[in-house]
Amino acid sequence: KKANYIKHALREYNIHKALDHPRVVKLYDVFEIDANSFCTVLEYCDGHDLDFYLKQHKTIPEREARSIVMQVVSALKYLNEIKPPVIHYDLKPGNILLTEGNVCGEIKIT
């Protein structure tokens, strides 16, 4: 079971490492912490995720929501157009980072 997990994690690492899009968080490195765990080094985003924002504010103005959706679509379009295409599998508000901490700026998906 552990060998399967390691194989899956390495596959995800190799896919993520090759991604290069302004709306996708960049993966810089991965290293082993001990025999049972590892750590990834990702691009720093100075802000919260959309889930945190929604819990604090409850709603988003339509203009900002539209901007977020269009940026997410841009990232998903990129993932679909690369060869082979990549399926995110876990797109949710907690994986949409607000790079400036508010809904008026740029987002990145993790």
PDB file of N, CA and C in Angstrom:
ATOM      1  N   LYS A   1       0.833  -1.199   0.000  1.00  0.00           N
ATOM      2  CA  LYS A   1       0.000   0.000   0.000  1.00  0.00           C
ATOM      3  C   LYS A   1       0.875   1.261   0.000  1.00  0.00           C
ATOM      4  N   LYS A   2       1.943   1.248   0.806  1.00  0.00           N
ATOM      5  CA  LYS A   2       2.838   2.400   0.865  1.00  0.00           C
ATOM      6  C   LYS A   2       3.534   2.623  -0.476  1.00  0.00           C
ATOM      7  N   ALA A   3       3.930   1.550  -1.132  1.00  0.00           N
ATOM      8  CA  ALA A   3       4.595   1.663  -2.435  1.00  0.00           C
ATOM      9  C   ALA A   3       3.656   2.301  -3.454  1.00  0.00           C
ATOM     10  N   ASN A   4       2.377   1.956  -3.375  1.00  0.00           N
ATOM     11  CA  ASN A   4       1.377   2.548  -4.261  1.00  0.00           C
ATOM     12  C   ASN A   4       1.237   4.046  -3.997  1.00  0.00           C
ATOM     13  N   TYR A   5       1.216   4.425  -2.720  1.00  0.00           N
ATOM     14  CA  TYR A   5       1.116   5.838  -2.348  1.00  0.00           C
ATOM     15  C   TYR A   5       2.328   6.613  -2.869  1.00  0.00           C
ATOM     16  N   ILE A   6       3.511   6.053  -2.699  1.00  0.00           N
ATOM     17  CA  ILE A   6       4.738   6.713  -3.161  1.00  0.00           C
ATOM     18  C   ILE A   6       4.706   6.869  -4.683  1.00  0.00           C
ATOM     19  N   LYS A   7       4.268   5.829  -5.378  1.00  0.00           N
ATOM     20  CA  LYS A   7       4.170   5.889  -6.838  1.00  0.00           C
ATOM     21  C   LYS A   7       3.213   7.006  -7.264  1.00  0.00           C
ATOM     22  N   HIS A   8       2.066   7.095  -6.602  1.00  0.00           N
ATOM     23  CA  HIS A   8       1.070   8.121  -6.910  1.00  0.00           C
ATOM     24  C   HIS A   8       1.615   9.518  -6.601  1.00  0.00           C
ATOM     25  N   ALA A   9       2.261   9.672  -5.452  1.00  0.00           N
ATOM     26  CA  ALA A   9       2.818  10.975  -5.055  1.00  0.00           C
ATOM     27  C   ALA A   9       3.905  11.429  -6.028  1.00  0.00           C
ATOM     28  N   LEU A  10       4.763  10.516  -6.457  1.00  0.00           N
ATOM     29  CA  LEU A  10       5.816  10.860  -7.424  1.00  0.00           C
ATOM     30  C   LEU A  10       5.223  11.257  -8.773  1.00  0.00           C
ATOM     31  N   ARG A  11       4.170  10.578  -9.173  1.00  0.00           N
ATOM     32  CA  ARG A  11       3.496  10.926 -10.428  1.00  0.00           C
ATOM     33  C   ARG A  11       2.930  12.342 -10.334  1.00  0.00           C
ATOM     34  N   GLU A  12       2.240  12.651  -9.232  1.00  0.00           N
ATOM     35  CA  GLU A  12       1.687  13.997  -9.045  1.00  0.00           C
ATOM     36  C   GLU A  12       2.795  15.041  -8.994  1.00  0.00           C
ATOM     37  N   TYR A  13       3.894  14.723  -8.331  1.00  0.00           N
ATOM     38  CA  TYR A  13       5.029  15.646  -8.268  1.00  0.00           C
ATOM     39  C   TYR A  13       5.543  15.962  -9.673  1.00  0.00           C
ATOM     40  N   ASN A  14       5.767  14.937 -10.473  1.00  0.00           N
ATOM     41  CA  ASN A  14       6.298  15.137 -11.826  1.00  0.00           C
ATOM     42  C   ASN A  14       5.353  15.949 -12.702  1.00  0.00           C
ATOM     43  N   ILE A  15       4.058  15.707 -12.558  1.00  0.00           N
ATOM     44  CA  ILE A  15       3.076  16.490 -13.319  1.00  0.00           C
ATOM     45  C   ILE A  15       3.102  17.941 -12.859  1.00  0.00           C
ATOM     46  N   HIS A  16       3.002  18.160 -11.543  1.00  0.00           N
ATOM     47  CA  HIS A  16       2.938  19.524 -11.001  1.00  0.00           C
ATOM     48  C   HIS A  16       4.219  20.303 -11.295  1.00  0.00           C
ATOM     49  N   LYS A  17       5.348  19.659 -11.193  1.00  0.00           N
ATOM     50  CA  LYS A  17       6.640  20.317 -11.432  1.00  0.00           C
ATOM     51  C   LYS A  17       6.725  20.883 -12.849  1.00  0.00           C
ATOM     52  N   ALA A  18       6.086  20.229 -13.804  1.00  0.00           N
ATOM     53  CA  ALA A  18       6.150  20.658 -15.205  1.00  0.00           C
ATOM     54  C   ALA A  18       5.157  21.775 -15.536  1.00  0.00           C
ATOM     55  N   LEU A  19       4.214  22.051 -14.651  1.00  0.00           N
ATOM     56  CA  LEU A  19       3.193  23.063 -14.938  1.00  0.00           C
ATOM     57  C   LEU A  19       3.772  24.467 -14.849  1.00  0.00           C
ATOM     58  N   ASP A  20       3.351  25.312 -15.777  1.00  0.00           N
ATOM     59  CA  ASP A  20       3.819  26.700 -15.796  1.00  0.00           C
ATOM     60  C   ASP A  20       2.706  27.599 -16.327  1.00  0.00           C
ATOM     61  N   HIS A  21       1.930  28.139 -15.401  1.00  0.00           N
ATOM     62  CA  HIS A  21       0.814  29.023 -15.757  1.00  0.00           C
ATOM     63  C   HIS A  21       0.634  30.024 -14.620  1.00  0.00           C
ATOM     64  N   PRO A  22       0.310  31.272 -14.940  1.00  0.00           N
ATOM     65  CA  PRO A  22       0.181  32.292 -13.887  1.00  0.00           C
ATOM     66  C   PRO A  22      -0.938  32.031 -12.886  1.00  0.00           C
ATOM     67  N   ARG A  23      -1.875  31.156 -13.190  1.00  0.00           N
ATOM     68  CA  ARG A  23      -2.979  30.860 -12.266  1.00  0.00           C
ATOM     69  C   ARG A  23      -2.806  29.524 -11.554  1.00  0.00           C
ATOM     70  N   VAL A  24      -1.649  28.899 -11.695  1.00  0.00           N
ATOM     71  CA  VAL A  24      -1.361  27.625 -11.021  1.00  0.00           C
ATOM     72  C   VAL A  24      -0.156  27.833 -10.115  1.00  0.00           C
ATOM     73  N   VAL A  25      -0.304  27.468  -8.841  1.00  0.00           N
ATOM     74  CA  VAL A  25       0.802  27.592  -7.893  1.00  0.00           C
ATOM     75  C   VAL A  25       1.979  26.751  -8.383  1.00  0.00           C
ATOM     76  N   LYS A  26       3.143  27.356  -8.390  1.00  0.00           N
ATOM     77  CA  LYS A  26       4.361  26.690  -8.864  1.00  0.00           C
ATOM     78  C   LYS A  26       4.896  25.748  -7.779  1.00  0.00           C
ATOM     79  N   LEU A  27       5.300  24.565  -8.191  1.00  0.00           N
ATOM     80  CA  LEU A  27       5.949  23.600  -7.305  1.00  0.00           C
ATOM     81  C   LEU A  27       7.451  23.702  -7.524  1.00  0.00           C
ATOM     82  N   TYR A  28       8.186  23.997  -6.457  1.00  0.00           N
ATOM     83  CA  TYR A  28       9.631  24.164  -6.578  1.00  0.00           C
ATOM     84  C   TYR A  28      10.419  22.913  -6.223  1.00  0.00           C
ATOM     85  N   ASP A  29       9.993  22.218  -5.173  1.00  0.00           N
ATOM     86  CA  ASP A  29      10.797  21.082  -4.723  1.00  0.00           C
ATOM     87  C   ASP A  29       9.962  20.166  -3.846  1.00  0.00           C
ATOM     88  N   VAL A  30      10.488  19.001  -3.594  1.00  0.00           N
ATOM     89  CA  VAL A  30       9.911  18.054  -2.653  1.00  0.00           C
ATOM     90  C   VAL A  30      11.075  17.364  -1.954  1.00  0.00           C
ATOM     91  N   PHE A  31      10.903  17.106  -0.672  1.00  0.00           N
ATOM     92  CA  PHE A  31      11.954  16.378   0.040  1.00  0.00           C
ATOM     93  C   PHE A  31      11.346  15.509   1.126  1.00  0.00           C
ATOM     94  N   GLU A  32      12.089  14.454   1.449  1.00  0.00           N
ATOM     95  CA  GLU A  32      11.648  13.487   2.445  1.00  0.00           C
ATOM     96  C   GLU A  32      11.919  14.027   3.844  1.00  0.00           C
ATOM     97  N   ILE A  33      10.923  13.935   4.703  1.00  0.00           N
ATOM     98  CA  ILE A  33      11.086  14.329   6.104  1.00  0.00           C
ATOM     99  C   ILE A  33      11.565  13.122   6.905  1.00  0.00           C
ATOM    100  N   ASP A  34      10.889  12.008   6.729  1.00  0.00           N
ATOM    101  CA  ASP A  34      11.300  10.744   7.337  1.00  0.00           C
ATOM    102  C   ASP A  34      10.776   9.618   6.447  1.00  0.00           C
ATOM    103  N   ALA A  35      10.841   8.405   6.921  1.00  0.00           N
ATOM    104  CA  ALA A  35      10.456   7.255   6.099  1.00  0.00           C
ATOM    105  C   ALA A  35       8.973   7.258   5.725  1.00  0.00           C
ATOM    106  N   ASN A  36       8.161   8.025   6.460  1.00  0.00           N
ATOM    107  CA  ASN A  36       6.716   8.007   6.229  1.00  0.00           C
ATOM    108  C   ASN A  36       6.119   9.318   5.743  1.00  0.00           C
ATOM    109  N   SER A  37       6.939  10.338   5.540  1.00  0.00           N
ATOM    110  CA  SER A  37       6.362  11.617   5.125  1.00  0.00           C
ATOM    111  C   SER A  37       7.331  12.441   4.289  1.00  0.00           C
ATOM    112  N   PHE A  38       6.744  13.351   3.513  1.00  0.00           N
ATOM    113  CA  PHE A  38       7.541  14.236   2.673  1.00  0.00           C
ATOM    114  C   PHE A  38       6.931  15.635   2.722  1.00  0.00           C
ATOM    115  N   CYS A  39       7.647  16.582   2.200  1.00  0.00           N
ATOM    116  CA  CYS A  39       7.215  17.976   2.219  1.00  0.00           C
ATOM    117  C   CYS A  39       7.385  18.561   0.822  1.00  0.00           C
ATOM    118  N   THR A  40       6.420  19.368   0.393  1.00  0.00           N
ATOM    119  CA  THR A  40       6.542  20.055  -0.891  1.00  0.00           C
ATOM    120  C   THR A  40       6.832  21.528  -0.647  1.00  0.00           C
ATOM    121  N   VAL A  41       7.615  22.118  -1.521  1.00  0.00           N
ATOM    122  CA  VAL A  41       7.931  23.546  -1.459  1.00  0.00           C
ATOM    123  C   VAL A  41       7.187  24.204  -2.616  1.00  0.00           C
ATOM    124  N   LEU A  42       6.195  25.018  -2.263  1.00  0.00           N
ATOM    125  CA  LEU A  42       5.346  25.667  -3.252  1.00  0.00           C
ATOM    126  C   LEU A  42       5.598  27.168  -3.285  1.00  0.00           C
ATOM    127  N   GLU A  43       5.185  27.777  -4.371  1.00  0.00           N
ATOM    128  CA  GLU A  43       5.224  29.229  -4.505  1.00  0.00           C
ATOM    129  C   GLU A  43       4.450  29.863  -3.348  1.00  0.00           C
ATOM    130  N   TYR A  44       4.999  30.931  -2.769  1.00  0.00           N
ATOM    131  CA  TYR A  44       4.344  31.627  -1.666  1.00  0.00           C
ATOM    132  C   TYR A  44       3.247  32.540  -2.202  1.00  0.00           C
ATOM    133  N   CYS A  45       2.079  32.456  -1.604  1.00  0.00           N
ATOM    134  CA  CYS A  45       0.970  33.351  -1.947  1.00  0.00           C
ATOM    135  C   CYS A  45       0.554  34.083  -0.684  1.00  0.00           C
ATOM    136  N   ASP A  46       0.677  35.372  -0.708  1.00  0.00           N
ATOM    137  CA  ASP A  46       0.388  36.209   0.458  1.00  0.00           C
ATOM    138  C   ASP A  46      -1.105  36.502   0.536  1.00  0.00           C
ATOM    139  N   GLY A  47      -1.847  35.590   1.096  1.00  0.00           N
ATOM    140  CA  GLY A  47      -3.289  35.767   1.224  1.00  0.00           C
ATOM    141  C   GLY A  47      -3.922  34.492   1.732  1.00  0.00           C
ATOM    142  N   HIS A  48      -5.247  34.503   1.811  1.00  0.00           N
ATOM    143  CA  HIS A  48      -5.997  33.337   2.269  1.00  0.00           C
ATOM    144  C   HIS A  48      -6.564  32.600   1.066  1.00  0.00           C
ATOM    145  N   ASP A  49      -7.205  31.488   1.349  1.00  0.00           N
ATOM    146  CA  ASP A  49      -7.906  30.792   0.277  1.00  0.00           C
ATOM    147  C   ASP A  49      -9.363  31.261   0.234  1.00  0.00           C
ATOM    148  N   LEU A  50     -10.046  30.900  -0.822  1.00  0.00           N
ATOM    149  CA  LEU A  50     -11.426  31.341  -1.017  1.00  0.00           C
ATOM    150  C   LEU A  50     -12.346  30.789   0.065  1.00  0.00           C
ATOM    151  N   ASP A  51     -12.096  29.592   0.545  1.00  0.00           N
ATOM    152  CA  ASP A  51     -12.900  29.007   1.615  1.00  0.00           C
ATOM    153  C   ASP A  51     -12.845  29.880   2.869  1.00  0.00           C
ATOM    154  N   PHE A  52     -11.652  30.288   3.271  1.00  0.00           N
ATOM    155  CA  PHE A  52     -11.485  31.160   4.440  1.00  0.00           C
ATOM    156  C   PHE A  52     -12.232  32.475   4.221  1.00  0.00           C
ATOM    157  N   TYR A  53     -12.069  33.054   3.040  1.00  0.00           N
ATOM    158  CA  TYR A  53     -12.726  34.328   2.727  1.00  0.00           C
ATOM    159  C   TYR A  53     -14.251  34.197   2.837  1.00  0.00           C
ATOM    160  N   LEU A  54     -14.800  33.121   2.271  1.00  0.00           N
ATOM    161  CA  LEU A  54     -16.255  32.935   2.303  1.00  0.00           C
ATOM    162  C   LEU A  54     -16.771  32.723   3.724  1.00  0.00           C
ATOM    163  N   LYS A  55     -16.008  32.046   4.558  1.00  0.00           N
ATOM    164  CA  LYS A  55     -16.420  31.859   5.951  1.00  0.00           C
ATOM    165  C   LYS A  55     -16.439  33.183   6.703  1.00  0.00           C
ATOM    166  N   GLN A  56     -15.546  34.097   6.338  1.00  0.00           N
ATOM    167  CA  GLN A  56     -15.480  35.406   6.990  1.00  0.00           C
ATOM    168  C   GLN A  56     -16.541  36.370   6.456  1.00  0.00           C
ATOM    169  N   HIS A  57     -16.756  36.365   5.142  1.00  0.00           N
ATOM    170  CA  HIS A  57     -17.586  37.392   4.500  1.00  0.00           C
ATOM    171  C   HIS A  57     -18.933  36.887   3.989  1.00  0.00           C
ATOM    172  N   LYS A  58     -19.123  35.599   3.929  1.00  0.00           N
ATOM    173  CA  LYS A  58     -20.368  34.947   3.496  1.00  0.00           C
ATOM    174  C   LYS A  58     -20.674  35.072   2.003  1.00  0.00           C
ATOM    175  N   THR A  59     -20.458  36.235   1.398  1.00  0.00           N
ATOM    176  CA  THR A  59     -20.767  36.416  -0.020  1.00  0.00           C
ATOM    177  C   THR A  59     -19.622  37.132  -0.728  1.00  0.00           C
ATOM    178  N   ILE A  60     -19.701  37.110  -2.055  1.00  0.00           N
ATOM    179  CA  ILE A  60     -18.735  37.817  -2.898  1.00  0.00           C
ATOM    180  C   ILE A  60     -19.540  38.646  -3.896  1.00  0.00           C
ATOM    181  N   PRO A  61     -19.165  39.897  -4.098  1.00  0.00           N
ATOM    182  CA  PRO A  61     -19.855  40.686  -5.132  1.00  0.00           C
ATOM    183  C   PRO A  61     -19.728  40.004  -6.502  1.00  0.00           C
ATOM    184  N   GLU A  62     -20.744  40.175  -7.343  1.00  0.00           N
ATOM    185  CA  GLU A  62     -20.781  39.484  -8.635  1.00  0.00           C
ATOM    186  C   GLU A  62     -19.550  39.763  -9.488  1.00  0.00           C
ATOM    187  N   ARG A  63     -19.091  40.985  -9.527  1.00  0.00           N
ATOM    188  CA  ARG A  63     -17.926  41.330 -10.356  1.00  0.00           C
ATOM    189  C   ARG A  63     -16.697  40.524  -9.935  1.00  0.00           C
ATOM    190  N   GLU A  64     -16.464  40.426  -8.617  1.00  0.00           N
ATOM    191  CA  GLU A  64     -15.313  39.684  -8.117  1.00  0.00           C
ATOM    192  C   GLU A  64     -15.487  38.184  -8.339  1.00  0.00           C
ATOM    193  N   ALA A  65     -16.715  37.691  -8.147  1.00  0.00           N
ATOM    194  CA  ALA A  65     -16.979  36.267  -8.387  1.00  0.00           C
ATOM    195  C   ALA A  65     -16.707  35.925  -9.850  1.00  0.00           C
ATOM    196  N   ARG A  66     -17.127  36.792 -10.744  1.00  0.00           N
ATOM    197  CA  ARG A  66     -16.893  36.576 -12.177  1.00  0.00           C
ATOM    198  C   ARG A  66     -15.397  36.531 -12.471  1.00  0.00           C
ATOM    199  N   SER A  67     -14.644  37.436 -11.859  1.00  0.00           N
ATOM    200  CA  SER A  67     -13.193  37.465 -12.058  1.00  0.00           C
ATOM    201  C   SER A  67     -12.547  36.171 -11.570  1.00  0.00           C
ATOM    202  N   ILE A  68     -12.971  35.695 -10.405  1.00  0.00           N
ATOM    203  CA  ILE A  68     -12.426  34.446  -9.860  1.00  0.00           C
ATOM    204  C   ILE A  68     -12.728  33.285 -10.806  1.00  0.00           C
ATOM    205  N   VAL A  69     -13.974  33.189 -11.250  1.00  0.00           N
ATOM    206  CA  VAL A  69     -14.367  32.097 -12.149  1.00  0.00           C
ATOM    207  C   VAL A  69     -13.553  32.142 -13.441  1.00  0.00           C
ATOM    208  N   MET A  70     -13.384  33.318 -14.013  1.00  0.00           N
ATOM    209  CA  MET A  70     -12.634  33.432 -15.269  1.00  0.00           C
ATOM    210  C   MET A  70     -11.167  33.029 -15.086  1.00  0.00           C
ATOM    211  N   GLN A  71     -10.581  33.371 -13.940  1.00  0.00           N
ATOM    212  CA  GLN A  71      -9.193  32.985 -13.678  1.00  0.00           C
ATOM    213  C   GLN A  71      -9.070  31.476 -13.473  1.00  0.00           C
ATOM    214  N   VAL A  72     -10.039  30.884 -12.777  1.00  0.00           N
ATOM    215  CA  VAL A  72     -10.044  29.428 -12.600  1.00  0.00           C
ATOM    216  C   VAL A  72     -10.205  28.744 -13.958  1.00  0.00           C
ATOM    217  N   VAL A  73     -11.105  29.261 -14.783  1.00  0.00           N
ATOM    218  CA  VAL A  73     -11.302  28.697 -16.124  1.00  0.00           C
ATOM    219  C   VAL A  73     -10.014  28.788 -16.938  1.00  0.00           C
ATOM    220  N   SER A  74      -9.291  29.892 -16.807  1.00  0.00           N
ATOM    221  CA  SER A  74      -8.017  30.046 -17.510  1.00  0.00           C
ATOM    222  C   SER A  74      -7.040  28.939 -17.109  1.00  0.00           C
ATOM    223  N   ALA A  75      -6.961  28.662 -15.810  1.00  0.00           N
ATOM    224  CA  ALA A  75      -6.071  27.597 -15.328  1.00  0.00           C
ATOM    225  C   ALA A  75      -6.531  26.233 -15.829  1.00  0.00           C
ATOM    226  N   LEU A  76      -7.834  25.970 -15.760  1.00  0.00           N
ATOM    227  CA  LEU A  76      -8.355  24.679 -16.206  1.00  0.00           C
ATOM    228  C   LEU A  76      -8.182  24.493 -17.711  1.00  0.00           C
ATOM    229  N   LYS A  77      -8.335  25.563 -18.456  1.00  0.00           N
ATOM    230  CA  LYS A  77      -8.118  25.509 -19.908  1.00  0.00           C
ATOM    231  C   LYS A  77      -6.666  25.117 -20.196  1.00  0.00           C
ATOM    232  N   TYR A  78      -5.746  25.735 -19.468  1.00  0.00           N
ATOM    233  CA  TYR A  78      -4.327  25.384 -19.618  1.00  0.00           C
ATOM    234  C   TYR A  78      -4.107  23.901 -19.318  1.00  0.00           C
ATOM    235  N   LEU A  79      -4.653  23.425 -18.197  1.00  0.00           N
ATOM    236  CA  LEU A  79      -4.476  22.023 -17.814  1.00  0.00           C
ATOM    237  C   LEU A  79      -5.059  21.077 -18.863  1.00  0.00           C
ATOM    238  N   ASN A  80      -6.133  21.487 -19.507  1.00  0.00           N
ATOM    239  CA  ASN A  80      -6.765  20.663 -20.532  1.00  0.00           C
ATOM    240  C   ASN A  80      -5.991  20.667 -21.848  1.00  0.00           C
ATOM    241  N   GLU A  81      -5.278  21.762 -22.123  1.00  0.00           N
ATOM    242  CA  GLU A  81      -4.589  21.896 -23.410  1.00  0.00           C
ATOM    243  C   GLU A  81      -3.188  21.297 -23.436  1.00  0.00           C
ATOM    244  N   ILE A  82      -2.576  21.084 -22.263  1.00  0.00           N
ATOM    245  CA  ILE A  82      -1.239  20.487 -22.272  1.00  0.00           C
ATOM    246  C   ILE A  82      -1.361  19.008 -22.617  1.00  0.00           C
ATOM    247  N   LYS A  83      -0.257  18.429 -23.046  1.00  0.00           N
ATOM    248  CA  LYS A  83      -0.252  17.024 -23.449  1.00  0.00           C
ATOM    249  C   LYS A  83       0.630  16.211 -22.517  1.00  0.00           C
ATOM    250  N   PRO A  84       0.120  15.182 -21.875  1.00  0.00           N
ATOM    251  CA  PRO A  84      -1.290  14.827 -21.834  1.00  0.00           C
ATOM    252  C   PRO A  84      -2.067  15.792 -20.933  1.00  0.00           C
ATOM    253  N   PRO A  85      -3.367  15.915 -21.138  1.00  0.00           N
ATOM    254  CA  PRO A  85      -4.171  16.820 -20.304  1.00  0.00           C
ATOM    255  C   PRO A  85      -4.135  16.388 -18.840  1.00  0.00           C
ATOM    256  N   VAL A  86      -4.322  17.357 -17.959  1.00  0.00           N
ATOM    257  CA  VAL A  86      -4.310  17.106 -16.514  1.00  0.00           C
ATOM    258  C   VAL A  86      -5.701  17.394 -15.960  1.00  0.00           C
ATOM    259  N   ILE A  87      -6.216  16.484 -15.147  1.00  0.00           N
ATOM    260  CA  ILE A  87      -7.484  16.691 -14.449  1.00  0.00           C
ATOM    261  C   ILE A  87      -7.151  17.044 -13.009  1.00  0.00           C
ATOM    262  N   HIS A  88      -7.733  18.120 -12.491  1.00  0.00           N
ATOM    263  CA  HIS A  88      -7.393  18.595 -11.149  1.00  0.00           C
ATOM    264  C   HIS A  88      -7.874  17.637 -10.064  1.00  0.00           C
ATOM    265  N   TYR A  89      -9.080  17.159 -10.101  1.00  0.00           N
ATOM    266  CA  TYR A  89      -9.680  16.204  -9.158  1.00  0.00           C
ATOM    267  C   TYR A  89     -10.052  16.777  -7.795  1.00  0.00           C
ATOM    268  N   ASP A  90      -9.528  17.933  -7.393  1.00  0.00           N
ATOM    269  CA  ASP A  90      -9.827  18.445  -6.050  1.00  0.00           C
ATOM    270  C   ASP A  90     -10.012  19.961  -6.061  1.00  0.00           C
ATOM    271  N   LEU A  91     -10.684  20.466  -7.079  1.00  0.00           N
ATOM    272  CA  LEU A  91     -10.909  21.902  -7.160  1.00  0.00           C
ATOM    273  C   LEU A  91     -12.051  22.274  -6.224  1.00  0.00           C
ATOM    274  N   LYS A  92     -11.753  23.112  -5.257  1.00  0.00           N
ATOM    275  CA  LYS A  92     -12.723  23.553  -4.254  1.00  0.00           C
ATOM    276  C   LYS A  92     -12.243  24.897  -3.722  1.00  0.00           C
ATOM    277  N   PRO A  93     -13.087  25.642  -3.000  1.00  0.00           N
ATOM    278  CA  PRO A  93     -12.681  26.964  -2.495  1.00  0.00           C
ATOM    279  C   PRO A  93     -11.382  26.940  -1.688  1.00  0.00           C
ATOM    280  N   GLY A  94     -11.119  25.869  -0.958  1.00  0.00           N
ATOM    281  CA  GLY A  94      -9.890  25.773  -0.175  1.00  0.00           C
ATOM    282  C   GLY A  94      -8.635  25.658  -1.020  1.00  0.00           C
ATOM    283  N   ASN A  95      -8.793  25.314  -2.302  1.00  0.00           N
ATOM    284  CA  ASN A  95      -7.653  25.195  -3.214  1.00  0.00           C
ATOM    285  C   ASN A  95      -7.572  26.347  -4.212  1.00  0.00           C
ATOM    286  N   ILE A  96      -8.326  27.401  -3.940  1.00  0.00           N
ATOM    287  CA  ILE A  96      -8.246  28.627  -4.739  1.00  0.00           C
ATOM    288  C   ILE A  96      -7.665  29.700  -3.832  1.00  0.00           C
ATOM    289  N   LEU A  97      -6.423  30.064  -4.097  1.00  0.00           N
ATOM    290  CA  LEU A  97      -5.732  31.036  -3.251  1.00  0.00           C
ATOM    291  C   LEU A  97      -5.963  32.445  -3.766  1.00  0.00           C
ATOM    292  N   LEU A  98      -6.278  33.349  -2.837  1.00  0.00           N
ATOM    293  CA  LEU A  98      -6.434  34.766  -3.159  1.00  0.00           C
ATOM    294  C   LEU A  98      -5.082  35.403  -2.885  1.00  0.00           C
ATOM    295  N   THR A  99      -4.324  35.686  -3.925  1.00  0.00           N
ATOM    296  CA  THR A  99      -2.923  36.077  -3.756  1.00  0.00           C
ATOM    297  C   THR A  99      -2.754  37.371  -2.976  1.00  0.00           C
ATOM    298  N   GLU A 100      -3.771  38.230  -2.987  1.00  0.00           N
ATOM    299  CA  GLU A 100      -3.668  39.495  -2.252  1.00  0.00           C
ATOM    300  C   GLU A 100      -4.540  39.496  -1.003  1.00  0.00           C
ATOM    301  N   GLY A 101      -5.134  38.359  -0.673  1.00  0.00           N
ATOM    302  CA  GLY A 101      -5.944  38.253   0.527  1.00  0.00           C
ATOM    303  C   GLY A 101      -7.369  38.739   0.366  1.00  0.00           C
ATOM    304  N   ASN A 102      -7.725  39.222  -0.810  1.00  0.00           N
ATOM    305  CA  ASN A 102      -9.095  39.659  -1.047  1.00  0.00           C
ATOM    306  C   ASN A 102      -9.549  39.156  -2.411  1.00  0.00           C
ATOM    307  N   VAL A 103     -10.821  39.341  -2.696  1.00  0.00           N
ATOM    308  CA  VAL A 103     -11.375  38.796  -3.935  1.00  0.00           C
ATOM    309  C   VAL A 103     -11.202  39.730  -5.128  1.00  0.00           C
ATOM    310  N   CYS A 104     -10.537  40.846  -4.937  1.00  0.00           N
ATOM    311  CA  CYS A 104     -10.368  41.823  -6.022  1.00  0.00           C
ATOM    312  C   CYS A 104      -9.139  41.552  -6.877  1.00  0.00           C
ATOM    313  N   GLY A 105      -8.262  40.668  -6.438  1.00  0.00           N
ATOM    314  CA  GLY A 105      -6.999  40.477  -7.146  1.00  0.00           C
ATOM    315  C   GLY A 105      -6.915  39.162  -7.882  1.00  0.00           C
ATOM    316  N   GLU A 106      -5.688  38.706  -8.029  1.00  0.00           N
ATOM    317  CA  GLU A 106      -5.420  37.477  -8.761  1.00  0.00           C
ATOM    318  C   GLU A 106      -5.585  36.258  -7.864  1.00  0.00           C
ATOM    319  N   ILE A 107      -5.878  35.133  -8.503  1.00  0.00           N
ATOM    320  CA  ILE A 107      -5.984  33.859  -7.790  1.00  0.00           C
ATOM    321  C   ILE A 107      -4.969  32.882  -8.360  1.00  0.00           C
ATOM    322  N   LYS A 108      -4.711  31.847  -7.582  1.00  0.00           N
ATOM    323  CA  LYS A 108      -3.901  30.718  -8.051  1.00  0.00           C
ATOM    324  C   LYS A 108      -4.558  29.461  -7.507  1.00  0.00           C
ATOM    325  N   ILE A 109      -4.584  28.418  -8.325  1.00  0.00           N
ATOM    326  CA  ILE A 109      -5.124  27.155  -7.833  1.00  0.00           C
ATOM    327  C   ILE A 109      -3.981  26.262  -7.368  1.00  0.00           C
ATOM    328  N   THR A 110      -4.281  25.459  -6.347  1.00  0.00           N
ATOM    329  CA  THR A 110      -3.295  24.521  -5.814  1.00  0.00           C
ATOM    330  C   THR A 110      -3.720  23.112  -6.156  1.00  0.00           C
TER     331      THR A 110
END
